[in-house]
Short mmCIF file of C-alpha atoms in Angstrom, two decimals:
data_model
loop_
_atom_site.label_atom_id
_atom_site.label_comp_id
_atom_site.label_asym_id
_atom_site.label_seq_id
_atom_site.Cartn_x
_atom_site.Cartn_y
_atom_site.Cartn_z
CA MET A 1 103.39 127.18 82.62
CA TYR A 2 101.49 130.45 82.49
CA CYS A 3 100.69 132.96 85.25
CA PHE A 4 98.83 136.09 84.14
CA ASP A 5 96.48 138.76 85.32
CA LYS A 6 92.88 138.92 84.13
CA VAL A 7 93.74 140.71 80.87
CA TYR A 8 95.51 137.61 79.56
CA ILE A 9 93.47 134.80 81.11
CA CYS A 10 91.05 134.33 78.19
CA PHE A 11 93.85 134.40 75.62
CA VAL A 12 95.92 131.83 77.52
CA CYS A 13 92.88 129.57 77.97
CA PHE A 14 92.19 129.73 74.24
CA VAL A 15 95.78 128.81 73.39
CA CYS A 16 95.74 125.87 75.82
CA LEU A 17 92.46 124.54 74.50
CA VAL A 18 93.59 124.70 70.87
CA PHE A 19 97.13 123.38 71.19
CA CYS A 20 97.09 121.09 74.27
CA VAL A 21 95.84 117.68 73.15
CA SER A 22 95.37 116.38 76.69
CA GLY A 23 94.05 119.62 78.20
CA PHE A 24 95.60 121.46 81.11
CA VAL A 25 95.75 121.72 84.86
CA PHE A 26 94.21 124.91 86.14
CA GLY A 27 95.47 125.88 89.61
CA VAL A 28 93.49 128.47 91.58
CA ARG A 29 94.90 129.87 94.81
CA PHE A 30 92.25 131.40 97.08
CA CYS A 31 92.77 133.86 99.93
CA VAL A 32 90.52 133.87 103.02
CA VAL A 33 90.34 136.80 105.46
CA PRO A 34 87.67 137.03 108.21
CA PHE A 35 86.10 140.34 109.20
CA ASP A 36 86.58 139.43 112.87
CA ARG A 37 88.41 136.79 114.85
CA VAL A 38 86.88 133.33 114.38
CA CYS A 39 87.84 129.81 115.42
CA ILE A 40 87.26 127.05 112.87
CA ASN A 41 85.98 124.04 114.75
CA ILE A 42 85.83 121.57 111.86
CA TYR A 43 88.32 119.83 109.58
CA THR A 44 89.60 122.77 107.50
CA PRO A 45 89.05 121.27 103.99
CA ARG A 46 85.36 120.96 104.91
CA PHE A 47 85.47 124.62 105.91
CA VAL A 48 86.97 125.83 102.61
CA LYS A 49 84.65 123.60 100.58
CA ALA A 50 81.67 125.13 102.39
CA LEU A 51 82.98 128.66 101.74
CA LEU A 52 83.04 127.94 98.00
CA PHE A 53 79.60 126.30 98.04
CA LEU A 54 78.07 129.24 99.92
CA SER A 55 79.48 131.84 97.54
CA ARG A 56 77.51 132.78 94.44
CA GLY A 57 80.69 133.83 92.66
CA PHE A 58 82.21 130.38 93.03
CA SER A 59 79.06 128.32 92.47
CA TRP A 60 80.77 126.51 89.56
CA VAL A 61 82.74 124.52 92.16
CA ARG A 62 79.62 122.54 93.04
CA GLY A 63 79.61 121.07 89.54
CA LEU A 64 83.06 119.58 90.11
CA TYR A 65 81.78 117.57 93.08
CA GLU A 66 78.79 116.34 91.08
CA ASP A 67 81.15 114.53 88.68
CA ARG A 68 80.26 110.83 88.96
CA ARG A 69 83.71 109.50 88.08
CA SER A 70 85.26 107.46 90.89
CA VAL A 71 88.63 109.20 90.36
CA LYS A 72 87.83 112.89 90.01
CA PRO A 73 90.36 115.06 88.11
CA PHE A 74 90.61 117.80 90.73
CA SER A 75 91.80 118.38 94.29
CA LEU A 76 91.14 120.84 97.10
CA SER A 77 93.77 121.62 99.73
CA PRO A 78 93.31 122.41 103.42
CA LEU A 79 93.91 125.92 104.71
CA TYR A 80 97.55 126.90 104.89
CA GLY A 81 99.61 129.84 106.07
CA GLY A 82 103.15 130.57 107.14
CA ASN A 83 103.40 127.34 109.16
CA GLY A 84 102.14 124.98 106.46
CA TYR A 85 98.85 123.12 106.12
CA VAL A 86 96.26 123.35 108.89
CA LEU A 87 94.26 120.12 109.06
CA ASP A 88 92.77 119.87 112.52
CA GLU A 89 89.89 121.86 113.90
CA GLY A 90 90.52 124.63 116.42
CA VAL A 91 92.59 127.05 114.33
CA CYS A 92 91.72 130.69 115.04
CA ILE A 93 92.18 133.45 112.47
CA ASP A 94 91.46 137.17 112.55
CA SER A 95 91.39 140.10 110.13
CA SER A 96 95.17 140.49 110.31
CA SER A 97 95.68 136.89 109.11
CA ARG A 98 95.85 135.75 105.51
CA TYR A 99 95.17 132.09 104.93
CA PHE A 100 95.08 130.32 101.59
CA PHE A 101 93.82 127.16 99.94
CA ASP A 102 94.30 125.67 96.47
CA LEU A 103 91.86 124.21 93.97
CA SER A 104 93.52 122.31 91.11
CA ILE A 105 91.49 121.07 88.15
CA ALA A 106 92.40 119.06 85.04
CA SER A 107 89.98 120.08 82.29
CA ARG A 108 89.28 121.17 78.71
CA ASP A 109 85.94 122.73 79.64
CA THR A 110 85.89 126.28 78.23
CA SER A 111 82.80 127.26 80.23
CA LEU A 112 84.58 126.31 83.45
CA LEU A 113 87.56 128.48 82.54
CA ASP A 114 85.25 131.37 81.70
CA SER A 115 83.63 131.02 85.13
CA ILE A 116 86.98 131.13 86.91
CA SER A 117 88.36 134.09 84.98
CA SER A 118 85.13 136.08 85.40
CA VAL A 119 85.66 136.34 89.18
CA TYR A 120 89.45 136.61 89.11
CA GLU A 121 89.57 140.14 90.54
CA ASP A 122 86.42 139.93 92.68
CA VAL A 123 86.31 139.84 96.48
CA VAL A 124 83.35 137.75 97.62
CA GLU A 125 81.80 138.07 101.07
CA VAL A 126 80.59 134.82 102.63
CA SER A 127 78.69 134.42 105.90
CA SER A 128 78.97 131.17 107.83
CA TRP A 129 79.60 129.85 111.37
CA GLY A 130 78.35 133.16 112.75
CA ALA A 131 81.14 135.07 110.98
CA ARG A 132 81.84 136.84 107.71
CA PHE A 133 84.77 136.16 105.41
CA ARG A 134 86.34 137.78 102.38
CA VAL A 135 87.21 135.17 99.76
CA SER A 136 89.17 136.09 96.66
CA ILE A 137 91.34 134.49 94.00
CA ASP A 138 94.96 135.26 94.81
CA SER A 139 96.55 133.73 91.69
CA ILE A 140 95.83 131.47 88.73
CA GLU A 141 98.24 129.03 87.10
CA ILE A 142 97.72 127.16 83.85
CA VAL A 143 99.92 124.18 82.96
CA SER A 144 99.59 122.08 79.81
CA ILE A 145 99.16 118.42 80.72
CA ASP A 146 101.22 117.55 77.63
CA ASN A 147 104.15 119.47 79.14
CA LEU A 148 103.92 118.14 82.70
CA SER A 149 107.32 117.00 83.94
CA ILE A 150 109.43 116.83 87.09
CA GLY A 151 112.61 116.62 85.01
CA PHE A 152 113.21 112.88 85.44
CA ASN A 153 115.72 111.64 82.83
CA ASP A 154 117.61 108.51 81.80
CA SER A 155 121.02 109.57 83.14
CA GLY A 156 120.81 106.97 85.89
CA LYS A 157 121.97 109.62 88.36
CA GLN A 158 118.56 110.76 89.61
CA VAL A 159 116.07 109.65 92.24
CA VAL A 160 112.50 110.80 92.80
CA LYS A 161 111.37 112.18 96.15
CA LEU A 162 107.67 112.10 97.00
CA VAL A 163 106.55 114.30 99.90
CA PHE A 164 103.12 113.54 101.39
CA HIS A 165 101.93 116.75 103.06
CA THR A 166 98.48 115.56 104.17
CA PRO A 167 97.26 112.06 105.09
CA THR A 168 97.35 109.86 102.00
CA LEU A 169 94.73 107.14 101.52
CA LEU A 170 95.63 104.23 99.22
CA SER A 171 93.00 101.53 98.88
CA SER A 172 94.24 97.97 99.33
CA LYS A 173 92.13 97.06 96.27
CA LEU A 174 94.23 99.11 93.83
CA MET A 175 96.56 96.21 93.00
CA ALA A 176 93.89 93.52 92.74
CA PRO A 177 93.95 91.84 89.28
CA PRO A 178 90.88 93.09 87.34
CA LEU A 179 89.62 89.58 86.52
CA ASP A 180 85.84 89.31 86.38
CA SER A 181 85.70 86.41 88.85
CA PHE A 182 88.10 88.15 91.23
CA LYS A 183 86.45 91.60 91.00
CA LYS A 184 83.23 90.29 92.56
CA ARG A 185 85.11 89.13 95.64
CA ILE A 186 87.02 92.42 95.90
CA GLU A 187 83.87 94.53 95.62
CA SER A 188 82.37 92.73 98.62
CA MET A 189 85.39 93.55 100.79
CA PRO A 190 85.44 96.60 103.09
CA ASN A 191 87.46 99.56 101.83
CA LEU A 192 90.76 99.30 103.71
CA TYR A 193 93.77 101.60 103.33
CA ILE A 194 97.43 100.65 103.36
CA LEU A 195 99.45 102.80 105.72
CA TYR A 196 102.73 103.04 103.83
CA PRO A 197 103.71 104.43 100.38
CA SER A 198 103.59 101.26 98.25
CA THR A 199 105.00 102.18 94.82
CA GLY A 200 102.67 99.71 93.11
CA HIS A 201 99.55 101.17 94.69
CA ILE A 202 100.74 104.75 94.08
CA CYS A 203 101.45 104.18 90.37
CA SER A 204 98.26 102.19 89.84
CA TYR A 205 96.25 105.03 91.35
CA LEU A 206 98.10 107.67 89.30
CA ALA A 207 97.44 105.69 86.10
CA ARG A 208 93.72 105.92 86.90
CA LEU A 209 94.06 109.63 87.67
CA TRP A 210 95.93 110.19 84.39
CA TYR A 211 93.08 108.53 82.47
CA SER A 212 90.48 110.60 84.32
CA ALA A 213 92.41 113.82 83.56
CA THR A 214 93.27 113.13 79.91
CA GLY A 215 90.97 110.41 78.60
CA ARG A 216 94.10 108.46 77.55
CA SER A 217 95.90 105.52 79.17
CA ILE A 218 99.43 106.08 80.45
CA CYS A 219 100.36 102.58 79.27
CA SER A 220 98.83 99.88 77.08
CA GLY A 221 96.26 97.37 78.26
CA PRO A 222 93.02 95.76 77.02
CA THR A 223 91.03 98.00 79.40
CA GLU A 224 91.82 101.01 81.56
CA GLU A 225 91.69 98.81 84.67
CA TRP A 226 94.31 96.49 83.19
CA ALA A 227 96.49 99.45 82.13
CA ALA A 228 96.44 100.75 85.72
CA TYR A 229 97.24 97.27 87.05
CA PHE A 230 100.15 96.88 84.62
CA MET A 231 101.50 100.32 85.58
CA GLY A 232 101.35 99.38 89.25
CA ARG A 233 103.17 96.10 88.66
CA LEU A 234 105.80 97.85 86.54
CA CYS A 235 106.53 100.38 89.30
CA GLU A 236 106.46 97.69 91.97
CA ALA A 237 109.19 95.78 90.13
CA THR A 238 111.40 98.65 88.98
CA LEU A 239 110.89 101.66 91.30
CA VAL A 240 112.62 100.86 94.58
CA PRO A 241 112.42 102.87 97.84
CA ILE A 242 115.96 103.64 99.05
CA ASP A 243 114.99 105.89 101.96
CA TYR A 244 111.82 107.05 103.66
CA ARG A 245 110.39 108.72 106.72
CA ILE A 246 106.73 107.99 107.21
CA SER A 247 104.37 108.59 110.12
CA LEU A 248 100.66 108.06 110.57
CA LYS A 249 98.20 110.86 111.16
CA THR A 250 94.56 110.67 112.17
CA VAL A 251 92.22 113.57 111.49
CA ARG A 252 88.68 114.05 112.73
CA TYR A 253 86.63 114.52 109.58
CA ASP A 254 83.36 114.96 111.48
CA GLU A 255 81.76 113.90 114.76
CA ASN A 256 81.52 110.27 113.69
CA ARG A 257 84.52 109.70 111.42
CA ARG A 258 88.23 109.70 112.10
CA ILE A 259 90.40 109.04 109.07
CA ARG A 260 93.95 107.72 109.26
CA GLY A 261 96.59 108.03 106.55
CA PHE A 262 100.34 108.39 106.13
CA VAL A 263 102.42 111.56 105.82
CA GLY A 264 106.15 112.06 105.31
CA TRP A 265 108.41 111.27 102.37
CA THR A 266 110.00 108.49 100.36
CA ILE A 267 112.91 108.47 97.91
CA LEU A 268 112.61 106.14 94.92
CA ARG A 269 115.26 104.85 92.54
CA LEU A 270 114.45 103.34 89.15
CA GLY A 271 116.14 100.01 88.48
CA ILE A 272 116.03 100.21 84.68
CA ARG A 273 116.96 102.94 82.20
CA SER A 274 114.07 102.62 79.77
CA ARG A 275 113.15 105.94 78.17
CA LYS A 276 109.52 104.87 77.82
CA VAL A 277 109.20 103.87 81.48
CA ILE A 278 110.96 107.04 82.65
CA ASP A 279 108.61 109.22 80.58
CA ARG A 280 105.56 107.52 82.09
CA ILE A 281 106.81 107.89 85.66
CA ASP A 282 107.83 111.49 85.00
CA LYS A 283 104.34 112.39 83.79
CA ILE A 284 102.28 110.66 86.47
CA PHE A 285 104.43 112.04 89.29
CA ALA A 286 104.18 115.53 87.79
CA LEU A 287 100.40 115.11 87.75
CA ALA A 288 100.55 113.97 91.39
CA SER A 289 102.23 117.27 92.28
CA LYS A 290 99.19 119.07 90.88
CA LEU A 291 96.27 116.81 91.84
CA GLY A 292 97.60 114.67 94.69
CA ILE A 293 97.49 110.92 95.30
CA GLY A 294 94.81 108.62 96.66
CA LYS A 295 91.23 108.74 97.83
CA SER A 296 89.49 111.94 99.04
CA ARG A 297 91.83 114.40 97.30
CA THR A 298 88.76 116.61 96.85
CA ILE A 299 88.58 117.13 100.62
CA GLY A 300 92.21 117.77 101.42
CA PHE A 301 93.77 114.31 101.60
CA GLY A 302 96.78 113.15 99.58
CA ILE A 303 98.41 116.54 98.91
CA THR A 304 101.74 115.47 97.40
CA ARG A 305 104.81 117.04 95.82
CA ALA A 306 107.25 115.14 93.59
CA PHE A 307 110.69 116.27 92.48
CA VAL A 308 113.98 114.80 91.33
CA LYS A 309 117.23 114.76 93.26
CA GLU A 310 120.69 114.10 91.88
CA LEU A 311 122.53 111.12 93.31
CA ARG A 312 125.81 111.87 95.01
CA ASP A 313 128.94 110.26 93.60
#
């Protein structure tokens, strides 16, 4: 992991691009300060997305959203401050407040990295909602995808804890067998979300995200869809929840849409001690800590952190 000021950004990017086969995750932490007191009356990820779109200095962000892949290799967080993430509308901030949001991107695109580093020390003024804001990059983090890890090992004395900070949306279709005859029926179904942290659905989604981020499958299969299905089935059979605390949260995305997902945490224990399986789970959960889990990660949903805990004797 690398954290540097602007002097070293270009050098670090060059090193990552040359030596990291799978690319890297580029984490950008933004700071938002209004000139005057203002109340944000919309879902805050929509607010921060609009700030970036309205700013000339951060116009490269628009290109990320134009990516036509169904699983996009980036995520955008809601606003957050001293009391955690702020999802709902109605938060008021003034010039004495410092709020932040994160943009995390998996990429090997040198032009994108040049765009980010070129505005690293700039303070951009943005006008919107009848108010003016200062938007700046607070910090930049570069992590090689090849080196992603949460430290999960084959000692048999560890469990994995997943913490879902914002509503997580897992499509019920994720674990449907990708058979041609079956896919037609699934495509005609409405997009429904399961409201609990199914390990099969989580791992199937993360296998798709891994492929989107790296261009490589996390496990073998005749197609990427089959690889994701196999990964989901593997986790469903071997990765067992031993404790959890989950609640449901509904957020008002706009005037017409209210979106419901689950937040909370789950603790998972692996039932086998296969080094290959452990390595796969370690990598996809480390990627989840950077890019999140589930649908609509690019508008603040599915912000997740994964870490290992030692089992007590």
